[in-house]
Amino acid sequence: MVIPLAERYRDRLPFTDATPVVSLGEGSTPLLPAPRLSRRLGVELWLKWEAANPTGSFKDRGMTVAVSKAVEEGAQAIVCASTGNTASSAAAYAARAGIPAVILQPKGAVASAKLAQTRMYGARILELRGTFDEALEAARELAAVGTHSLVNSLNPHRREGQKTAVFEIVDELGGAPDAVYLPYGGGGNTTAYGQAFLELDGRPSRLVAAEAIDRAGTLASAIRISEPVHAASVQEALERTGGHVVTLSDDEILAAWHDLAASEGLFCELCSAAGLAALAKEPPEPGATVVCVITGHGLKDPESAGWLAPPPVVVDPDPEAIAEAAS
Ligand code: F0G
């Protein structure tokens, strides 16, 4: 049985006896060795498979805390802006809590399966004729009216929950790895990881934040965010841990994405390969212990597979034709 975050890390989270914990069994995700990529890159590489969370992304770690606290504080509804994953997660936890969720998302810029999830969970989805940054502004304005509780990562409870990924990594490796690489969109997750290391004793891991060079137009739609709202706290976390930002082209992210699937058997969504792309582009010292955080599942964005993977071969039910096509 999966132990919910609220139980596993209760002493490090803002839960009280009065908090009605809203959980879908998030956290405790696999930390997988990556033998082929380790050999090729000359490091000891581990992959934190956050796609194993209930809605298929790391967002659930923060959402269990944010929605639980919202319900404790008497919220009647929640709201968020999203490129898709926060939306699915917010909608799922709202359904679990029995309260409505309003989603603001940029029209035409959300991967199909994320939208399917969010619709099935019953959220009210508003497609904005505008960018993610404008959607976030609109969500903040709606929350300011007082009717809806904001569950974007500006909500500190979200970051509290997301920091638990670091606790799991450090617990499992028996100490902090030399470096942790993760995708950098708005920067809430990098900020949360920085917070986690502040709370742990000992040397922190260098945090490496992997961002798209073309923030406004990257193919990696989950991190298509022009203005990272947490830029200042990301900078602070990187300085404190001795880390840095790596800026990536879409081709570099695509290559890492393909590698994760074909070399290690992990099909993630495109943006989730950004950490690995940063590692390949700016490798650390040989032999370093490194974790790449794989933030979301590839099944959330099935159309993208068509960009790199060959289509199936069509055959007749004829043994000779099949043998020929199979080789
Ligand atoms: N990985 C995935 C799969 C994401 O969905 C996101 C952000 C990130 C990484 C970047 O995290 O913003 O904390 O730096 N997704 C948000 C959303 C924007 O709406 O789902 P960040």
XYZ file of C-alpha atoms and ligand atoms in Angstrom:
348
model
C 0.000 0.000 0.000
C 1.284 3.492 -0.830
C 1.735 5.632 2.278
C 0.350 9.146 1.568
C 2.790 12.031 1.973
C 0.706 13.315 4.841
C 1.661 10.223 6.834
C 5.212 9.666 5.591
C 6.361 13.257 6.196
C 3.724 14.541 8.597
C 6.293 16.210 10.896
C 7.704 18.279 7.995
C 4.362 19.353 6.493
C 1.836 21.943 7.675
C -0.777 19.354 8.676
C -2.554 19.596 12.032
C -4.999 17.263 13.734
C -7.747 19.412 12.205
C -6.542 18.974 8.602
C -8.863 16.711 6.584
C -6.210 14.972 4.473
C -7.193 14.740 0.808
C -5.002 12.011 -0.676
C -4.821 9.800 -3.753
C -1.722 7.891 -2.598
C 0.856 10.331 -3.965
C 4.622 10.222 -3.437
C 6.960 7.285 -2.704
C 7.834 7.208 -6.405
C 10.575 4.931 -7.784
C 14.206 6.065 -7.917
C 15.496 4.043 -10.850
C 19.119 3.364 -11.798
C 20.011 4.257 -15.397
C 22.869 1.904 -16.288
C 23.168 2.656 -20.003
C 22.991 6.413 -19.683
C 25.336 6.277 -16.664
C 27.973 4.468 -18.712
C 27.596 6.831 -21.624
C 27.710 9.996 -19.513
C 30.381 8.814 -17.051
C 28.240 9.442 -13.963
C 26.096 7.448 -11.538
C 22.681 8.463 -12.805
C 19.361 7.930 -11.024
C 15.953 8.795 -12.435
C 13.219 9.989 -10.053
C 10.109 8.689 -11.815
C 7.513 11.256 -10.776
C 5.141 10.004 -13.481
C 4.181 7.296 -10.946
C 2.117 9.850 -9.024
C -1.690 9.375 -9.204
C -2.367 11.833 -12.033
C 0.960 11.161 -13.764
C 3.043 14.124 -12.620
C 4.875 15.551 -9.595
C 2.101 18.114 -9.104
C 0.183 15.665 -6.887
C 2.761 16.050 -4.099
C 1.871 19.688 -3.732
C -1.808 19.319 -4.499
C -2.521 16.921 -1.604
C -1.215 19.579 0.787
C -2.783 22.604 -0.951
C -6.245 21.058 -1.281
C -6.191 19.599 2.240
C -5.319 23.028 3.667
C -7.887 24.761 1.458
C -10.611 22.460 2.796
C -9.376 22.970 6.369
C -9.605 26.729 5.858
C -13.175 26.407 4.575
C -12.594 26.980 0.855
C -15.691 26.369 -1.248
C -13.779 26.005 -4.548
C -10.249 26.099 -5.980
C -8.759 27.786 -9.038
C -5.499 27.456 -10.955
C -3.846 28.458 -14.193
C -2.072 25.654 -15.998
C -0.260 24.308 -19.019
C -2.056 21.022 -18.236
C -0.549 19.079 -15.335
C -1.471 21.388 -12.476
C -4.958 21.386 -14.005
C -5.283 17.582 -13.966
C -3.930 17.382 -10.445
C -6.119 20.201 -9.085
C -9.189 18.686 -10.743
C -8.476 15.220 -9.313
C -7.921 16.416 -5.741
C -10.955 18.727 -5.942
C -13.056 15.740 -7.021
C -11.614 13.755 -4.118
C -12.464 16.589 -1.720
C -15.936 17.104 -3.186
C -15.401 20.757 -4.136
C -15.433 22.423 -7.578
C -12.258 23.349 -9.476
C -11.920 26.129 -12.039
C -9.081 25.796 -14.540
C -7.692 28.620 -16.672
C -5.528 27.380 -19.506
C -4.075 28.796 -22.718
C -6.321 27.775 -25.610
C -4.846 25.157 -27.940
C -1.631 24.773 -25.900
C -2.466 21.858 -23.589
C -1.591 18.227 -24.460
C -4.640 16.123 -25.301
C -4.518 13.559 -22.499
C -4.078 16.225 -19.828
C -7.241 17.868 -21.083
C -9.015 14.490 -21.138
C -8.064 13.863 -17.501
C -9.170 17.293 -16.351
C -12.517 16.957 -18.141
C -13.159 13.525 -16.636
C -12.492 14.787 -13.095
C -15.292 17.270 -13.724
C -13.452 20.586 -13.525
C -14.805 23.758 -15.078
C -12.248 24.457 -17.834
C -11.885 27.954 -19.228
C -9.695 28.189 -22.324
C -8.119 31.589 -22.414
C -7.354 33.343 -25.671
C -3.912 34.168 -24.339
C -0.725 32.795 -22.786
C -0.066 30.851 -19.579
C 1.276 34.033 -18.014
C -2.036 35.792 -18.701
C -3.961 32.786 -17.379
C -1.984 32.950 -14.133
C -2.765 36.629 -13.764
C -6.472 35.892 -14.323
C -6.413 33.060 -11.755
C -4.802 35.345 -9.184
C -7.488 37.958 -9.803
C -10.291 35.421 -9.369
C -8.678 34.154 -6.148
C -8.393 37.727 -4.867
C -12.197 38.055 -5.002
C -12.249 35.469 -2.191
C -14.533 32.832 -3.697
C -11.776 30.486 -4.920
C -8.576 29.299 -3.258
C -5.518 29.552 -5.570
C -3.651 26.232 -5.918
C -0.839 27.313 -8.225
C 2.675 27.016 -6.766
C 2.365 30.600 -5.510
C 0.396 28.856 -2.775
C 3.126 27.933 -0.235
C 1.387 24.661 0.645
C 2.080 23.427 -2.901
C 5.808 23.942 -2.440
C 5.697 22.293 0.995
C 4.348 19.139 -0.596
C 6.718 19.207 -3.563
C 9.804 19.355 -1.352
C 9.085 15.767 -0.229
C 10.618 14.430 -3.457
C 14.001 15.536 -2.114
C 13.396 13.796 1.223
C 12.689 10.569 -0.651
C 15.812 10.895 -2.819
C 18.072 11.596 0.154
C 16.483 8.815 2.248
C 16.948 6.299 -0.519
C 20.492 7.195 -1.526
C 21.537 7.515 2.124
C 22.601 11.139 1.562
C 22.300 14.011 -0.887
C 23.510 13.223 -4.441
C 26.135 15.551 -5.921
C 23.567 17.175 -8.218
C 19.846 17.177 -8.974
C 18.668 18.220 -12.460
C 15.066 19.267 -13.075
C 12.972 21.125 -15.652
C 12.435 24.826 -14.969
C 9.104 26.331 -16.028
C 7.660 28.773 -13.505
C 10.271 27.638 -10.966
C 7.950 26.467 -8.166
C 9.497 23.015 -8.132
C 13.107 24.253 -8.120
C 12.164 26.580 -5.256
C 10.570 23.685 -3.362
C 13.689 21.535 -3.828
C 15.801 24.412 -2.501
C 13.530 24.645 0.545
C 13.941 20.919 1.200
C 17.729 21.216 1.340
C 17.427 24.121 3.789
C 15.533 21.793 6.106
C 17.977 18.887 5.819
C 21.280 18.644 7.642
C 24.452 18.398 5.621
C 25.650 19.444 2.206
C 22.866 20.132 -0.310
C 22.873 18.771 -3.855
C 23.723 21.283 -6.565
C 20.386 22.166 -8.142
C 20.511 22.462 -11.917
C 17.430 24.094 -13.465
C 16.888 23.165 -17.122
C 14.904 25.688 -19.145
C 13.928 26.101 -22.796
C 15.770 28.818 -24.658
C 12.525 29.667 -26.461
C 10.355 29.947 -23.367
C 7.379 31.392 -25.252
C 7.402 28.904 -28.141
C 9.074 25.657 -27.033
C 7.541 22.365 -28.193
C 7.654 21.337 -24.525
C 4.216 22.825 -23.837
C 4.292 22.133 -20.085
C 7.092 24.679 -19.622
C 5.880 27.179 -22.221
C 6.050 30.025 -19.713
C 7.589 33.384 -20.647
C 7.873 34.897 -17.186
C 8.885 32.450 -14.435
C 7.019 33.746 -11.414
C 9.573 32.190 -9.019
C 12.695 33.471 -10.849
C 14.125 35.252 -7.792
C 13.751 32.301 -5.425
C 15.106 29.921 -8.085
C 18.201 32.108 -8.399
C 18.586 32.088 -4.628
C 18.263 28.289 -4.432
C 20.813 27.801 -7.224
C 23.310 30.137 -5.577
C 22.858 28.544 -2.167
C 23.447 25.029 -3.535
C 26.192 25.895 -6.028
C 23.953 25.082 -8.990
C 23.039 26.934 -12.159
C 20.554 27.260 -15.031
C 21.132 25.380 -18.295
C 19.346 26.810 -21.333
C 18.305 24.269 -23.962
C 17.138 24.189 -27.552
C 14.131 22.026 -28.402
C 16.431 19.698 -30.366
C 18.490 19.067 -27.236
C 15.363 18.300 -25.194
C 13.998 16.059 -27.975
C 17.239 14.043 -28.101
C 17.193 13.431 -24.332
C 13.490 12.538 -24.483
C 14.151 9.907 -27.120
C 17.126 8.562 -25.127
C 15.096 8.083 -21.959
C 12.558 5.990 -23.839
C 14.885 4.039 -26.138
C 17.847 3.570 -23.758
C 16.148 3.208 -20.373
C 12.502 2.338 -21.085
C 11.000 5.507 -19.614
C 8.436 7.340 -21.737
C 8.038 10.770 -20.219
C 6.506 13.931 -21.567
C 8.855 16.134 -23.539
C 9.625 18.781 -20.920
C 10.437 16.084 -18.369
C 13.573 15.180 -20.332
C 15.001 18.682 -19.890
C 17.044 17.667 -16.831
C 18.736 14.864 -18.768
C 19.337 17.218 -21.702
C 21.064 19.653 -19.331
C 23.188 16.846 -17.903
C 24.295 15.772 -21.381
C 25.029 19.364 -22.378
C 26.967 20.381 -19.267
C 28.196 17.187 -17.604
C 29.371 17.272 -13.974
C 32.666 15.828 -12.679
C 33.215 12.192 -13.757
C 31.708 9.683 -11.379
C 29.331 12.202 -9.791
C 26.092 10.875 -8.313
C 23.301 12.596 -10.169
C 19.494 12.500 -10.058
C 17.359 13.642 -12.981
C 13.766 14.313 -11.993
C 11.380 12.929 -14.615
C 8.375 15.072 -13.851
C 5.501 13.783 -16.015
C 4.271 10.780 -18.004
C 4.628 10.438 -21.772
C 1.080 9.127 -22.053
C -0.118 12.639 -21.234
C 1.033 13.798 -24.645
C 0.721 10.862 -27.044
C 0.706 12.960 -30.229
C 4.275 14.124 -29.599
C 5.616 10.581 -30.073
C 4.946 11.053 -33.785
C 7.721 13.660 -33.971
C 10.519 11.175 -33.352
C 9.313 7.592 -33.243
C 8.730 5.678 -36.506
C 5.105 4.749 -37.255
C 3.993 1.078 -37.149
C 4.483 -1.039 -40.264
C 1.248 -2.336 -41.853
C 1.309 -6.025 -42.830
C -1.038 -8.725 -44.088
C -1.582 -11.851 -41.931
C 0.997 -13.710 -44.009
C 3.947 -15.412 -42.214
C 6.489 -14.588 -44.935
C 5.521 -10.927 -45.141
C 5.614 -10.709 -41.326
C 9.053 -12.332 -41.077
C 10.371 -9.908 -43.679
C 8.843 -6.862 -42.009
C 10.047 -7.961 -38.546
C 13.723 -8.006 -39.424
N 7.514 19.288 -15.525
C 6.198 19.182 -15.798
C 5.695 17.875 -16.277
C 5.357 20.310 -15.640
O 4.072 20.186 -15.916
C 5.902 21.525 -15.192
C 5.050 22.693 -14.999
C 7.274 21.577 -14.917
C 8.050 20.442 -15.092
C 7.942 22.826 -14.440
O 7.726 23.041 -13.086
O 6.786 25.336 -13.227
O 7.520 24.334 -11.051
O 9.187 25.019 -12.779
N 3.800 22.686 -15.200
C 2.861 23.748 -14.814
C 1.443 23.303 -15.088
C 3.194 25.073 -15.352
O 0.562 24.157 -15.239
O 1.183 22.109 -15.100
P 7.821 24.515 -12.487
